[in-house]
Amino acid sequence: MALVRVALGTRSYDIIIEQGALDRAGERLATYARKGRLVVVTDEHVAKAQLPRLESSLRTANIAVEPIILPPGEQTKSWRHLEQLLDALLALEIERGDHVIALGGGVIGDLVGFAASILKRGCHFIQVPTTLLAQVDSSVGGKTAINAKAGKNLIGSFYQPAMVLIDPSTLDSLPLRETRAGYAEVVKYGLIDDPEFFDWCEANADALLSGDPHARTHAITRSVQAKAAIVADDERETSGRRALLNLGHTFGHALEADTGFSDTLLHGEGVAAGMALAFRYSARLGLCPQADADRLTAHLMAVGLPHDLDSAHVKAHGPELVGHMLHDKKMAAGTLPFLLAHGIGQTFLSKDVVLDDVAAFLDQDRAAA
């Protein structure tokens, strides 16, 4: 078992990473079950694959389970499903001292976290992430949100969970495409400030993606350690350090918007293509060695992740994609910060990027592919 602490004073919490943790969840979660009950929110896919394991463990610990099952997919992060979830929680008479479990990927974690942050002005929630992307990124750090017509994650709050329980064995039930998408967020930590971890990713990606439990546990632990340190230092992105976690996301969210936030392009796939674009744009500006941009592109291609507009199934031209970026929640005083790179492990925040130049780059990058 690995234990990572997110140090946030009175709101500190533990991340537990343990193979088979879902089957022993009753032991970990018993103290959170007020009146001997826990509400578990999940989606239809996870309900089939993982909910029986969690229910069995909780019931063995004499904890009653109240499941709420929502549709799968990015479209569930919506006003409609937020209202549906809140009504269901109110019908179950959830109180401010209760804990709601988010069992699933990033969609469920984001939705449940946001619902918990506003229900009766805040109840508690526990993250039990079941996808690689959620385990290494979205379940940690307290960013909760739903999507709007104008863009992704534009309505939300910073609201930390009471704990995070990660069982790498849940990845065994995922399609390879889902695991690949999550792997993009693993690679991100190496690209931000840990070139040795990027080296490890290049050497161990095949083992991780093929199901090696040691490779998966190492990747998850190293990733959440990195994120926990950044969140503890800059919880609300006030100093700029937490913004580094958005590497690839400004480009990626625009690609997701063009594909309708659908299964055409999964979030992690958008981030992968976005990171490659950020590195190639950095090279175009003379900030990053072309060899590092090419190295990242080659690695993403080797593991089967999108690396440019065409492989991301994006049809829009540069100006249209930049139009999507104008709705980015990081816009400030008409300026959109970009995560660029001086090289692998040397990501930095730039506030002087010219969007017309970004649009021209996107069209030129497509033409050069």
mmCIF file of C-alpha atoms in Angstrom:
data_model
loop_
_atom_site.group_PDB
_atom_site.id
_atom_site.type_symbol
_atom_site.label_atom_id
_atom_site.label_comp_id
_atom_site.label_asym_id
_atom_site.label_seq_id
_atom_site.Cartn_x
_atom_site.Cartn_y
_atom_site.Cartn_z
ATOM 1 C CA MET A 1 0.000 0.000 0.000
ATOM 2 C CA ALA A 2 1.138 3.567 -0.747
ATOM 3 C CA LEU A 3 -0.122 6.556 1.225
ATOM 4 C CA VAL A 4 0.103 10.129 -0.073
ATOM 5 C CA ARG A 5 -0.985 13.087 2.037
ATOM 6 C CA VAL A 6 -2.454 16.240 0.492
ATOM 7 C CA ALA A 7 -1.349 18.868 2.997
ATOM 8 C CA LEU A 8 -4.006 21.576 3.199
ATOM 9 C CA GLY A 9 -4.174 22.356 6.898
ATOM 10 C CA THR A 10 -7.547 21.474 8.384
ATOM 11 C CA ARG A 11 -8.671 20.196 4.954
ATOM 12 C CA SER A 12 -5.789 17.758 4.516
ATOM 13 C CA TYR A 13 -6.645 14.271 3.335
ATOM 14 C CA ASP A 14 -5.072 10.957 2.446
ATOM 15 C CA ILE A 15 -4.773 9.208 -0.899
ATOM 16 C CA ILE A 16 -4.562 5.445 -0.437
ATOM 17 C CA ILE A 17 -3.209 3.399 -3.359
ATOM 18 C CA GLU A 18 -3.611 -0.331 -2.888
ATOM 19 C CA GLN A 19 -4.184 -3.290 -5.176
ATOM 20 C CA GLY A 20 -7.548 -4.797 -4.176
ATOM 21 C CA ALA A 21 -8.537 -1.776 -2.074
ATOM 22 C CA LEU A 22 -12.087 -1.892 -3.428
ATOM 23 C CA ASP A 23 -12.596 -5.327 -1.890
ATOM 24 C CA ARG A 24 -11.460 -3.968 1.492
ATOM 25 C CA ALA A 25 -13.237 -0.629 1.256
ATOM 26 C CA GLY A 26 -15.492 -1.409 4.200
ATOM 27 C CA GLU A 27 -12.469 -1.285 6.516
ATOM 28 C CA ARG A 28 -11.363 2.090 5.128
ATOM 29 C CA LEU A 29 -14.762 3.748 4.895
ATOM 30 C CA ALA A 30 -16.539 2.560 8.044
ATOM 31 C CA THR A 31 -15.738 5.756 9.948
ATOM 32 C CA TYR A 32 -17.428 7.839 7.240
ATOM 33 C CA ALA A 33 -20.746 5.943 7.376
ATOM 34 C CA ARG A 34 -23.002 8.051 9.569
ATOM 35 C CA LYS A 35 -26.022 6.066 10.722
ATOM 36 C CA GLY A 36 -24.457 3.001 9.108
ATOM 37 C CA ARG A 37 -25.106 4.138 5.517
ATOM 38 C CA LEU A 38 -23.185 5.416 2.507
ATOM 39 C CA VAL A 39 -24.568 6.758 -0.762
ATOM 40 C CA VAL A 40 -22.572 5.655 -3.817
ATOM 41 C CA VAL A 41 -22.896 7.606 -7.069
ATOM 42 C CA THR A 42 -21.660 5.881 -10.203
ATOM 43 C CA ASP A 43 -22.497 5.400 -13.885
ATOM 44 C CA GLU A 44 -24.083 2.480 -15.714
ATOM 45 C CA HIS A 45 -20.783 1.006 -16.919
ATOM 46 C CA VAL A 46 -19.007 1.189 -13.560
ATOM 47 C CA ALA A 47 -22.126 -0.092 -11.814
ATOM 48 C CA LYS A 48 -21.753 -3.352 -13.739
ATOM 49 C CA ALA A 49 -17.981 -3.670 -13.438
ATOM 50 C CA GLN A 50 -17.113 -2.384 -9.959
ATOM 51 C CA LEU A 51 -20.179 -1.518 -7.859
ATOM 52 C CA PRO A 52 -20.766 -5.158 -6.749
ATOM 53 C CA ARG A 53 -17.224 -5.291 -5.313
ATOM 54 C CA LEU A 54 -17.728 -2.087 -3.346
ATOM 55 C CA GLU A 55 -21.220 -3.052 -2.165
ATOM 56 C CA SER A 56 -20.016 -6.454 -0.964
ATOM 57 C CA SER A 57 -17.166 -4.925 1.014
ATOM 58 C CA LEU A 58 -19.356 -2.257 2.598
ATOM 59 C CA ARG A 59 -22.082 -4.715 3.536
ATOM 60 C CA THR A 60 -19.515 -7.039 5.097
ATOM 61 C CA ALA A 61 -18.657 -4.063 7.317
ATOM 62 C CA ASN A 62 -22.381 -3.667 8.151
ATOM 63 C CA ILE A 63 -22.702 -0.531 6.037
ATOM 64 C CA ALA A 64 -25.920 -0.093 4.063
ATOM 65 C CA VAL A 65 -25.436 1.072 0.476
ATOM 66 C CA GLU A 66 -27.683 3.498 -1.411
ATOM 67 C CA PRO A 67 -26.606 3.518 -5.093
ATOM 68 C CA ILE A 68 -27.406 6.318 -7.537
ATOM 69 C CA ILE A 69 -26.640 5.280 -11.115
ATOM 70 C CA LEU A 70 -26.229 7.880 -13.874
ATOM 71 C CA PRO A 71 -25.623 7.583 -17.623
ATOM 72 C CA PRO A 72 -21.983 7.246 -18.741
ATOM 73 C CA GLY A 73 -20.087 9.797 -20.806
ATOM 74 C CA GLU A 74 -19.022 13.433 -20.824
ATOM 75 C CA GLN A 75 -22.599 14.538 -21.468
ATOM 76 C CA THR A 76 -23.445 13.611 -17.866
ATOM 77 C CA LYS A 77 -21.442 16.629 -16.670
ATOM 78 C CA SER A 78 -24.444 18.851 -17.350
ATOM 79 C CA TRP A 79 -27.035 21.025 -15.606
ATOM 80 C CA ARG A 80 -29.653 18.359 -16.234
ATOM 81 C CA HIS A 81 -27.749 15.551 -14.569
ATOM 82 C CA LEU A 82 -26.538 17.818 -11.769
ATOM 83 C CA GLU A 83 -30.181 18.583 -10.970
ATOM 84 C CA GLN A 84 -31.051 14.887 -11.196
ATOM 85 C CA LEU A 85 -28.247 14.001 -8.794
ATOM 86 C CA LEU A 86 -29.099 16.749 -6.305
ATOM 87 C CA ASP A 87 -32.767 15.728 -6.274
ATOM 88 C CA ALA A 88 -31.779 12.096 -5.666
ATOM 89 C CA LEU A 89 -29.454 13.071 -2.792
ATOM 90 C CA LEU A 90 -32.130 15.260 -1.223
ATOM 91 C CA ALA A 91 -34.649 12.425 -1.528
ATOM 92 C CA LEU A 92 -32.201 10.279 0.449
ATOM 93 C CA GLU A 93 -32.075 13.030 3.089
ATOM 94 C CA ILE A 94 -28.350 13.605 2.826
ATOM 95 C CA GLU A 95 -27.138 15.885 5.604
ATOM 96 C CA ARG A 96 -24.123 18.179 5.734
ATOM 97 C CA GLY A 97 -22.234 15.670 7.871
ATOM 98 C CA ASP A 98 -22.742 12.801 5.438
ATOM 99 C CA HIS A 99 -20.199 11.479 2.933
ATOM 100 C CA VAL A 100 -21.152 10.691 -0.665
ATOM 101 C CA ILE A 101 -18.907 8.302 -2.589
ATOM 102 C CA ALA A 102 -17.976 9.091 -6.190
ATOM 103 C CA LEU A 103 -17.260 5.708 -7.800
ATOM 104 C CA GLY A 104 -16.108 6.135 -11.389
ATOM 105 C CA GLY A 105 -14.001 8.170 -13.736
ATOM 106 C CA GLY A 106 -13.451 11.889 -14.046
ATOM 107 C CA VAL A 107 -17.018 12.648 -15.085
ATOM 108 C CA ILE A 108 -18.532 11.101 -11.963
ATOM 109 C CA GLY A 109 -15.842 12.554 -9.715
ATOM 110 C CA ASP A 110 -16.284 16.081 -11.087
ATOM 111 C CA LEU A 111 -20.078 15.927 -10.977
ATOM 112 C CA VAL A 112 -20.349 14.415 -7.492
ATOM 113 C CA GLY A 113 -17.737 16.789 -6.115
ATOM 114 C CA PHE A 114 -19.593 19.815 -7.453
ATOM 115 C CA ALA A 115 -22.924 18.502 -6.175
ATOM 116 C CA ALA A 116 -21.394 17.946 -2.731
ATOM 117 C CA SER A 117 -19.973 21.465 -2.706
ATOM 118 C CA ILE A 118 -23.405 23.074 -3.147
ATOM 119 C CA LEU A 119 -25.784 20.617 -1.473
ATOM 120 C CA LYS A 120 -26.958 22.263 1.757
ATOM 121 C CA ARG A 121 -23.947 24.586 1.330
ATOM 122 C CA GLY A 122 -21.575 21.634 1.424
ATOM 123 C CA CYS A 123 -21.593 17.997 2.438
ATOM 124 C CA HIS A 124 -18.620 15.629 2.288
ATOM 125 C CA PHE A 125 -17.530 13.349 -0.537
ATOM 126 C CA ILE A 126 -15.009 10.573 -1.111
ATOM 127 C CA GLN A 127 -13.294 9.850 -4.398
ATOM 128 C CA VAL A 128 -13.024 6.192 -5.460
ATOM 129 C CA PRO A 129 -11.643 6.613 -9.013
ATOM 130 C CA THR A 130 -11.869 3.660 -11.384
ATOM 131 C CA THR A 131 -10.077 4.989 -14.496
ATOM 132 C CA LEU A 132 -6.393 5.744 -14.896
ATOM 133 C CA LEU A 133 -7.131 9.364 -15.773
ATOM 134 C CA ALA A 134 -9.165 9.864 -12.606
ATOM 135 C CA GLN A 135 -6.656 7.989 -10.447
ATOM 136 C CA VAL A 136 -3.665 10.071 -11.506
ATOM 137 C CA ASP A 137 -5.347 13.431 -12.002
ATOM 138 C CA SER A 138 -8.975 14.419 -11.569
ATOM 139 C CA SER A 139 -9.682 12.686 -8.245
ATOM 140 C CA VAL A 140 -6.904 14.655 -6.532
ATOM 141 C CA GLY A 141 -6.902 18.385 -5.885
ATOM 142 C CA GLY A 142 -10.536 19.384 -5.475
ATOM 143 C CA LYS A 143 -11.400 20.753 -8.894
ATOM 144 C CA THR A 144 -15.085 19.992 -9.460
ATOM 145 C CA ALA A 145 -17.238 21.142 -12.347
ATOM 146 C CA ILE A 146 -19.826 20.595 -15.030
ATOM 147 C CA ASN A 147 -19.694 21.664 -18.655
ATOM 148 C CA ALA A 148 -21.653 24.467 -20.308
ATOM 149 C CA LYS A 149 -22.597 25.203 -23.909
ATOM 150 C CA ALA A 150 -19.730 27.700 -23.993
ATOM 151 C CA GLY A 151 -17.100 25.160 -22.960
ATOM 152 C CA LYS A 152 -15.710 22.540 -20.631
ATOM 153 C CA ASN A 153 -15.612 22.839 -16.815
ATOM 154 C CA LEU A 154 -16.859 26.436 -16.826
ATOM 155 C CA ILE A 155 -19.233 25.957 -13.882
ATOM 156 C CA GLY A 156 -17.664 24.534 -10.764
ATOM 157 C CA SER A 157 -15.799 25.026 -7.513
ATOM 158 C CA PHE A 158 -12.674 24.120 -5.621
ATOM 159 C CA TYR A 159 -13.873 21.536 -3.110
ATOM 160 C CA GLN A 160 -11.568 18.927 -1.619
ATOM 161 C CA PRO A 161 -12.628 15.324 -0.953
ATOM 162 C CA ALA A 162 -12.416 13.762 2.498
ATOM 163 C CA MET A 163 -10.180 11.021 1.095
ATOM 164 C CA VAL A 164 -9.218 9.264 -2.143
ATOM 165 C CA LEU A 165 -9.187 5.466 -2.369
ATOM 166 C CA ILE A 166 -7.377 4.127 -5.441
ATOM 167 C CA ASP A 167 -7.454 0.473 -6.475
ATOM 168 C CA PRO A 168 -5.318 -0.120 -9.597
ATOM 169 C CA SER A 169 -7.113 -3.445 -10.186
ATOM 170 C CA THR A 170 -10.191 -1.511 -11.388
ATOM 171 C CA LEU A 171 -8.213 -0.747 -14.537
ATOM 172 C CA ASP A 172 -8.435 -4.418 -15.546
ATOM 173 C CA SER A 173 -12.039 -3.921 -16.683
ATOM 174 C CA LEU A 174 -11.319 -0.870 -18.843
ATOM 175 C CA PRO A 175 -11.045 -0.866 -22.626
ATOM 176 C CA LEU A 176 -7.485 -0.231 -23.772
ATOM 177 C CA ARG A 177 -8.551 3.082 -25.282
ATOM 178 C CA GLU A 178 -9.656 4.369 -21.853
ATOM 179 C CA THR A 179 -6.370 3.337 -20.270
ATOM 180 C CA ARG A 180 -4.402 4.994 -23.065
ATOM 181 C CA ALA A 181 -6.375 8.204 -22.534
ATOM 182 C CA GLY A 182 -5.491 8.153 -18.843
ATOM 183 C CA TYR A 183 -1.863 7.475 -19.661
ATOM 184 C CA ALA A 184 -1.669 10.924 -21.266
ATOM 185 C CA GLU A 185 -2.080 12.461 -17.819
ATOM 186 C CA VAL A 186 0.704 10.216 -16.478
ATOM 187 C CA VAL A 187 3.114 11.424 -19.169
ATOM 188 C CA LYS A 188 2.155 15.009 -18.324
ATOM 189 C CA TYR A 189 3.927 14.863 -14.954
ATOM 190 C CA GLY A 190 7.200 13.942 -16.626
ATOM 191 C CA LEU A 191 6.813 16.765 -19.118
ATOM 192 C CA ILE A 192 6.071 19.371 -16.442
ATOM 193 C CA ASP A 193 9.188 19.089 -14.281
ATOM 194 C CA ASP A 194 10.367 15.484 -14.021
ATOM 195 C CA PRO A 195 12.368 14.395 -17.084
ATOM 196 C CA GLU A 196 13.477 11.213 -15.303
ATOM 197 C CA PHE A 197 9.837 10.172 -14.974
ATOM 198 C CA PHE A 198 9.352 10.803 -18.690
ATOM 199 C CA ASP A 199 12.296 8.466 -19.286
ATOM 200 C CA TRP A 200 10.528 5.878 -17.098
ATOM 201 C CA CYS A 201 7.317 6.325 -19.116
ATOM 202 C CA GLU A 202 9.137 5.691 -22.382
ATOM 203 C CA ALA A 203 10.643 2.494 -20.957
ATOM 204 C CA ASN A 204 7.524 1.210 -19.165
ATOM 205 C CA ALA A 205 4.480 2.387 -21.141
ATOM 206 C CA ASP A 206 3.934 -1.035 -22.713
ATOM 207 C CA ALA A 207 3.976 -2.752 -19.320
ATOM 208 C CA LEU A 208 1.573 -0.224 -17.833
ATOM 209 C CA LEU A 209 -0.865 -0.433 -20.736
ATOM 210 C CA SER A 210 -0.741 -4.235 -20.831
ATOM 211 C CA GLY A 211 -1.757 -4.480 -17.172
ATOM 212 C CA ASP A 212 1.433 -4.942 -15.188
ATOM 213 C CA PRO A 213 0.342 -4.145 -11.598
ATOM 214 C CA HIS A 214 3.775 -2.913 -10.496
ATOM 215 C CA ALA A 215 4.066 -0.493 -13.412
ATOM 216 C CA ARG A 216 0.548 0.780 -12.814
ATOM 217 C CA THR A 217 1.049 1.252 -9.076
ATOM 218 C CA HIS A 218 4.354 3.065 -9.634
ATOM 219 C CA ALA A 219 2.861 5.378 -12.265
ATOM 220 C CA ILE A 220 -0.180 6.189 -10.116
ATOM 221 C CA THR A 221 1.864 6.785 -6.972
ATOM 222 C CA ARG A 222 4.452 8.974 -8.712
ATOM 223 C CA SER A 223 1.685 10.979 -10.396
ATOM 224 C CA VAL A 224 -0.380 11.647 -7.271
ATOM 225 C CA GLN A 225 2.746 12.521 -5.296
ATOM 226 C CA ALA A 226 3.526 15.157 -7.906
ATOM 227 C CA LYS A 227 -0.008 16.500 -7.978
ATOM 228 C CA ALA A 228 -0.397 16.490 -4.182
ATOM 229 C CA ALA A 229 2.757 18.600 -3.828
ATOM 230 C CA ILE A 230 1.544 21.123 -6.399
ATOM 231 C CA VAL A 231 -1.961 21.343 -4.908
ATOM 232 C CA ALA A 232 -0.574 21.829 -1.391
ATOM 233 C CA ASP A 233 1.560 24.691 -2.706
ATOM 234 C CA ASP A 234 -1.078 26.378 -4.901
ATOM 235 C CA GLU A 235 -4.568 25.014 -4.241
ATOM 236 C CA ARG A 236 -6.488 27.641 -6.248
ATOM 237 C CA GLU A 237 -3.966 28.506 -8.949
ATOM 238 C CA THR A 238 -3.081 31.829 -7.330
ATOM 239 C CA SER A 239 0.711 31.563 -7.603
ATOM 240 C CA GLY A 240 0.726 29.989 -11.053
ATOM 241 C CA ARG A 241 2.338 26.694 -10.065
ATOM 242 C CA ARG A 242 -0.896 24.692 -10.208
ATOM 243 C CA ALA A 243 -1.491 26.080 -13.691
ATOM 244 C CA LEU A 244 1.352 23.825 -14.848
ATOM 245 C CA LEU A 245 -1.065 20.894 -14.455
ATOM 246 C CA ASN A 246 -2.998 22.337 -17.390
ATOM 247 C CA LEU A 247 -0.272 21.414 -19.869
ATOM 248 C CA GLY A 248 -2.023 20.401 -23.085
ATOM 249 C CA HIS A 249 -5.450 21.397 -21.793
ATOM 250 C CA THR A 250 -5.891 24.743 -23.564
ATOM 251 C CA PHE A 251 -5.296 23.112 -26.936
ATOM 252 C CA GLY A 252 -7.009 19.910 -25.800
ATOM 253 C CA HIS A 253 -10.237 21.521 -24.629
ATOM 254 C CA ALA A 254 -10.537 23.325 -27.973
ATOM 255 C CA LEU A 255 -10.176 19.982 -29.757
ATOM 256 C CA GLU A 256 -12.802 18.449 -27.471
ATOM 257 C CA ALA A 257 -15.153 21.342 -28.177
ATOM 258 C CA ASP A 258 -14.749 20.834 -31.931
ATOM 259 C CA THR A 259 -15.640 17.152 -31.535
ATOM 260 C CA GLY A 260 -18.667 17.971 -29.381
ATOM 261 C CA PHE A 261 -17.251 16.692 -26.066
ATOM 262 C CA SER A 262 -18.097 13.227 -27.311
ATOM 263 C CA ASP A 263 -16.529 9.794 -27.563
ATOM 264 C CA THR A 264 -14.964 10.921 -30.831
ATOM 265 C CA LEU A 265 -12.172 12.368 -28.694
ATOM 266 C CA LEU A 266 -11.802 11.343 -25.061
ATOM 267 C CA HIS A 267 -10.479 13.948 -22.630
ATOM 268 C CA GLY A 268 -7.111 12.243 -22.216
ATOM 269 C CA GLU A 269 -6.786 11.920 -25.974
ATOM 270 C CA GLY A 270 -7.395 15.650 -26.305
ATOM 271 C CA VAL A 271 -4.753 16.321 -23.655
ATOM 272 C CA ALA A 272 -2.271 14.087 -25.498
ATOM 273 C CA ALA A 273 -2.750 15.933 -28.771
ATOM 274 C CA GLY A 274 -2.736 19.220 -26.863
ATOM 275 C CA MET A 275 0.614 18.479 -25.223
ATOM 276 C CA ALA A 276 2.162 17.566 -28.571
ATOM 277 C CA LEU A 277 0.808 20.798 -30.069
ATOM 278 C CA ALA A 278 2.123 22.830 -27.120
ATOM 279 C CA PHE A 279 5.608 21.372 -27.562
ATOM 280 C CA ARG A 280 5.610 21.858 -31.336
ATOM 281 C CA TYR A 281 4.340 25.426 -30.910
ATOM 282 C CA SER A 282 7.104 26.032 -28.353
ATOM 283 C CA ALA A 283 9.630 24.728 -30.899
ATOM 284 C CA ARG A 284 8.129 27.000 -33.560
ATOM 285 C CA LEU A 285 8.701 29.979 -31.246
ATOM 286 C CA GLY A 286 12.303 28.900 -30.685
ATOM 287 C CA LEU A 287 11.682 28.141 -27.020
ATOM 288 C CA CYS A 288 12.059 24.372 -27.126
ATOM 289 C CA PRO A 289 14.449 22.085 -29.024
ATOM 290 C CA GLN A 290 12.681 20.513 -31.989
ATOM 291 C CA ALA A 291 14.184 17.191 -30.892
ATOM 292 C CA ASP A 292 12.184 17.295 -27.635
ATOM 293 C CA ALA A 293 8.941 18.071 -29.487
ATOM 294 C CA ASP A 294 9.667 15.231 -31.905
ATOM 295 C CA ARG A 295 10.472 12.890 -29.004
ATOM 296 C CA LEU A 296 7.114 13.569 -27.358
ATOM 297 C CA THR A 297 5.237 13.171 -30.639
ATOM 298 C CA ALA A 298 7.010 9.867 -31.300
ATOM 299 C CA HIS A 299 6.135 8.541 -27.843
ATOM 300 C CA LEU A 300 2.465 9.424 -28.179
ATOM 301 C CA MET A 301 2.358 7.771 -31.576
ATOM 302 C CA ALA A 302 4.077 4.668 -30.207
ATOM 303 C CA VAL A 303 1.408 4.159 -27.543
ATOM 304 C CA GLY A 304 -1.467 4.905 -29.910
ATOM 305 C CA LEU A 305 -2.488 8.368 -28.697
ATOM 306 C CA PRO A 306 -3.479 11.321 -30.904
ATOM 307 C CA HIS A 307 -0.645 13.729 -31.590
ATOM 308 C CA ASP A 308 -2.095 16.236 -34.094
ATOM 309 C CA LEU A 309 -5.402 17.581 -35.410
ATOM 310 C CA ASP A 310 -5.992 14.791 -37.897
ATOM 311 C CA SER A 311 -5.321 11.941 -35.459
ATOM 312 C CA ALA A 312 -7.646 13.732 -33.001
ATOM 313 C CA HIS A 313 -10.408 13.722 -35.681
ATOM 314 C CA VAL A 314 -10.604 17.520 -35.591
ATOM 315 C CA LYS A 315 -11.985 19.194 -38.718
ATOM 316 C CA ALA A 316 -11.901 22.855 -37.671
ATOM 317 C CA HIS A 317 -9.306 25.331 -38.880
ATOM 318 C CA GLY A 318 -7.048 27.369 -36.627
ATOM 319 C CA PRO A 319 -9.293 30.440 -36.187
ATOM 320 C CA GLU A 320 -12.263 28.244 -35.201
ATOM 321 C CA LEU A 321 -10.198 26.396 -32.625
ATOM 322 C CA VAL A 322 -8.900 29.655 -31.199
ATOM 323 C CA GLY A 323 -12.538 30.751 -30.969
ATOM 324 C CA HIS A 324 -13.154 27.814 -28.640
ATOM 325 C CA MET A 325 -10.146 28.883 -26.557
ATOM 326 C CA LEU A 326 -11.706 32.297 -25.917
ATOM 327 C CA HIS A 327 -14.192 30.561 -23.614
ATOM 328 C CA ASP A 328 -11.387 29.025 -21.552
ATOM 329 C CA LYS A 329 -11.963 29.565 -17.818
ATOM 330 C CA LYS A 330 -8.342 30.741 -17.449
ATOM 331 C CA MET A 331 -8.980 33.888 -19.506
ATOM 332 C CA ALA A 332 -8.014 37.005 -17.496
ATOM 333 C CA ALA A 333 -8.322 40.599 -18.716
ATOM 334 C CA GLY A 334 -8.650 39.345 -22.272
ATOM 335 C CA THR A 335 -5.425 37.342 -22.080
ATOM 336 C CA LEU A 336 -5.216 33.553 -22.232
ATOM 337 C CA PRO A 337 -2.211 32.023 -20.471
ATOM 338 C CA PHE A 338 -0.570 29.142 -22.337
ATOM 339 C CA LEU A 339 1.537 26.304 -21.003
ATOM 340 C CA LEU A 340 4.645 26.110 -23.162
ATOM 341 C CA ALA A 341 7.984 24.328 -22.725
ATOM 342 C CA HIS A 342 11.700 24.944 -22.848
ATOM 343 C CA GLY A 343 12.099 21.170 -23.178
ATOM 344 C CA ILE A 344 10.991 17.908 -21.595
ATOM 345 C CA GLY A 345 10.591 18.546 -17.873
ATOM 346 C CA GLN A 346 10.673 22.324 -18.372
ATOM 347 C CA THR A 347 7.076 23.515 -18.714
ATOM 348 C CA PHE A 348 6.312 27.170 -17.990
ATOM 349 C CA LEU A 349 3.362 29.565 -18.074
ATOM 350 C CA SER A 350 3.373 32.204 -20.811
ATOM 351 C CA LYS A 351 1.025 35.194 -20.764
ATOM 352 C CA ASP A 352 2.094 36.851 -24.000
ATOM 353 C CA VAL A 353 0.958 34.346 -26.621
ATOM 354 C CA VAL A 354 -0.724 35.970 -29.637
ATOM 355 C CA LEU A 355 -3.870 34.017 -30.499
ATOM 356 C CA ASP A 356 -3.713 34.907 -34.190
ATOM 357 C CA ASP A 357 -0.274 33.297 -34.245
ATOM 358 C CA VAL A 358 -1.694 30.204 -32.531
ATOM 359 C CA ALA A 359 -4.371 29.985 -35.219
ATOM 360 C CA ALA A 360 -1.765 30.235 -37.970
ATOM 361 C CA PHE A 361 0.380 27.594 -36.257
ATOM 362 C CA LEU A 362 -2.526 25.137 -36.052
ATOM 363 C CA ASP A 363 -3.181 25.403 -39.789
ATOM 364 C CA GLN A 364 0.519 25.135 -40.593
ATOM 365 C CA ASP A 365 0.931 22.137 -38.275
ATOM 366 C CA ARG A 366 -1.911 20.344 -40.026
ATOM 367 C CA ALA A 367 -0.443 21.089 -43.436
ATOM 368 C CA ALA A 368 2.974 19.791 -42.343
ATOM 369 C CA ALA A 369 1.610 16.509 -40.977
#
